[in-house]
Amino acid sequence: MSKPSQRHFLKEKEGKQLLLNFSRKLKVDTKQLFGHKPHVELTETPVAEIIVINNKPLLARYSSGMLFPTLIFKGVFSLLPKIVVDMGAVPHICGGADVMAPGVVRIDGNFSENDLLLIVDERYGKSLAIGVALFSLEAMKGLKHGKIVKNIHYVGDALWNFIKTSD
């Protein structure tokens, strides 16, 4: 039996630091992303820690400690570099597969190795996953085969399902 989720407010200083760290990673102002005085809560679940900001589950953190946006945080999508994949890659990515070079149609934005990326489909531009770049943009452009993005959160994963069922 899995342990139930626990939700509590973070201390103001702790919440500010968490949001500041995330904002720095995206190189954007905290107020632009989260508003003037965001209310920050932490929900501990068997899946991940979910950071609830102004009553919306916008960020998450797995046990590895990496903070990333959830797929419902649409306000951050325009700030993330995008990997556009062909329709043949969609079911694999939505099943948890990493992004392979042959499935990439286009890359939008600039990034370095280990930066967060948004993975979208080529036909509709729908957000499929959040990933971590395994190479810089320049190195990735020259690759024709192999894994190029690690999939960390995707439509249909345990985190996605937890968020959707707790709405």
mmCIF file of C-alpha atoms in Angstrom, residues 104-166:
data_model
loop_
_atom_site.group_PDB
_atom_site.id
_atom_site.type_symbol
_atom_site.label_atom_id
_atom_site.label_comp_id
_atom_site.label_asym_id
_atom_site.label_seq_id
_atom_site.Cartn_x
_atom_site.Cartn_y
_atom_site.Cartn_z
ATOM 1 C CA VAL A 104 13.385 15.052 -34.508
ATOM 2 C CA VAL A 105 11.875 17.291 -37.175
ATOM 3 C CA ARG A 106 13.013 20.663 -35.831
ATOM 4 C CA ILE A 107 14.705 22.302 -32.863
ATOM 5 C CA ASP A 108 13.517 25.745 -31.696
ATOM 6 C CA GLY A 109 15.556 27.815 -29.266
ATOM 7 C CA ASN A 110 19.043 27.722 -27.849
ATOM 8 C CA PHE A 111 20.188 25.476 -25.024
ATOM 9 C CA SER A 112 23.128 23.776 -23.368
ATOM 10 C CA GLU A 113 23.630 20.227 -22.187
ATOM 11 C CA ASN A 114 21.394 19.418 -19.169
ATOM 12 C CA ASP A 115 18.923 22.239 -19.913
ATOM 13 C CA LEU A 116 15.195 21.571 -19.759
ATOM 14 C CA LEU A 117 13.366 21.167 -23.082
ATOM 15 C CA LEU A 118 9.733 20.948 -24.121
ATOM 16 C CA ILE A 119 8.933 18.100 -26.520
ATOM 17 C CA VAL A 120 6.027 18.755 -28.904
ATOM 18 C CA ASP A 121 4.488 16.937 -31.870
ATOM 19 C CA GLU A 122 4.926 18.283 -35.408
ATOM 20 C CA ARG A 123 1.273 18.228 -36.487
ATOM 21 C CA TYR A 124 -0.513 19.985 -33.623
ATOM 22 C CA GLY A 125 2.327 21.413 -31.545
ATOM 23 C CA LYS A 126 0.928 19.634 -28.479
ATOM 24 C CA SER A 127 3.155 19.343 -25.446
ATOM 25 C CA LEU A 128 4.131 15.710 -24.985
ATOM 26 C CA ALA A 129 6.964 15.739 -22.479
ATOM 27 C CA ILE A 130 9.585 17.634 -20.533
ATOM 28 C CA GLY A 131 13.099 16.436 -21.192
ATOM 29 C CA VAL A 132 16.723 17.143 -20.393
ATOM 30 C CA ALA A 133 19.149 17.852 -23.226
ATOM 31 C CA LEU A 134 21.916 15.263 -23.408
ATOM 32 C CA PHE A 135 23.923 17.568 -25.722
ATOM 33 C CA SER A 136 24.178 21.278 -26.455
ATOM 34 C CA LEU A 137 22.242 22.651 -29.428
ATOM 35 C CA GLU A 138 25.370 22.781 -31.602
ATOM 36 C CA ALA A 139 26.365 19.202 -30.798
ATOM 37 C CA MET A 140 22.785 17.970 -31.250
ATOM 38 C CA LYS A 141 22.446 19.493 -34.731
ATOM 39 C CA GLY A 142 25.131 17.183 -36.070
ATOM 40 C CA LEU A 143 23.655 13.962 -34.684
ATOM 41 C CA LYS A 144 21.802 11.589 -37.005
ATOM 42 C CA HIS A 145 21.261 8.685 -34.611
ATOM 43 C CA GLY A 146 21.143 7.903 -30.917
ATOM 44 C CA LYS A 147 19.470 9.300 -27.839
ATOM 45 C CA ILE A 148 19.550 13.111 -27.616
ATOM 46 C CA VAL A 149 16.972 14.028 -24.934
ATOM 47 C CA LYS A 150 16.177 12.218 -21.676
ATOM 48 C CA ASN A 151 12.415 12.092 -21.101
ATOM 49 C CA ILE A 152 11.676 13.028 -17.457
ATOM 50 C CA HIS A 153 7.921 13.800 -17.465
ATOM 51 C CA TYR A 154 5.410 12.866 -20.138
ATOM 52 C CA VAL A 155 1.684 12.749 -20.821
ATOM 53 C CA GLY A 156 0.362 9.612 -19.146
ATOM 54 C CA ASP A 157 3.186 9.061 -16.652
ATOM 55 C CA ALA A 158 2.557 8.546 -12.922
ATOM 56 C CA LEU A 159 3.109 12.250 -12.156
ATOM 57 C CA TRP A 160 0.706 13.320 -14.926
ATOM 58 C CA ASN A 161 -1.929 10.857 -13.700
ATOM 59 C CA PHE A 162 -1.536 11.970 -10.081
ATOM 60 C CA ILE A 163 -1.999 15.632 -11.054
ATOM 61 C CA LYS A 164 -4.995 14.879 -13.272
ATOM 62 C CA THR A 165 -6.764 12.774 -10.636
ATOM 63 C CA SER A 166 -6.174 15.317 -7.861
#
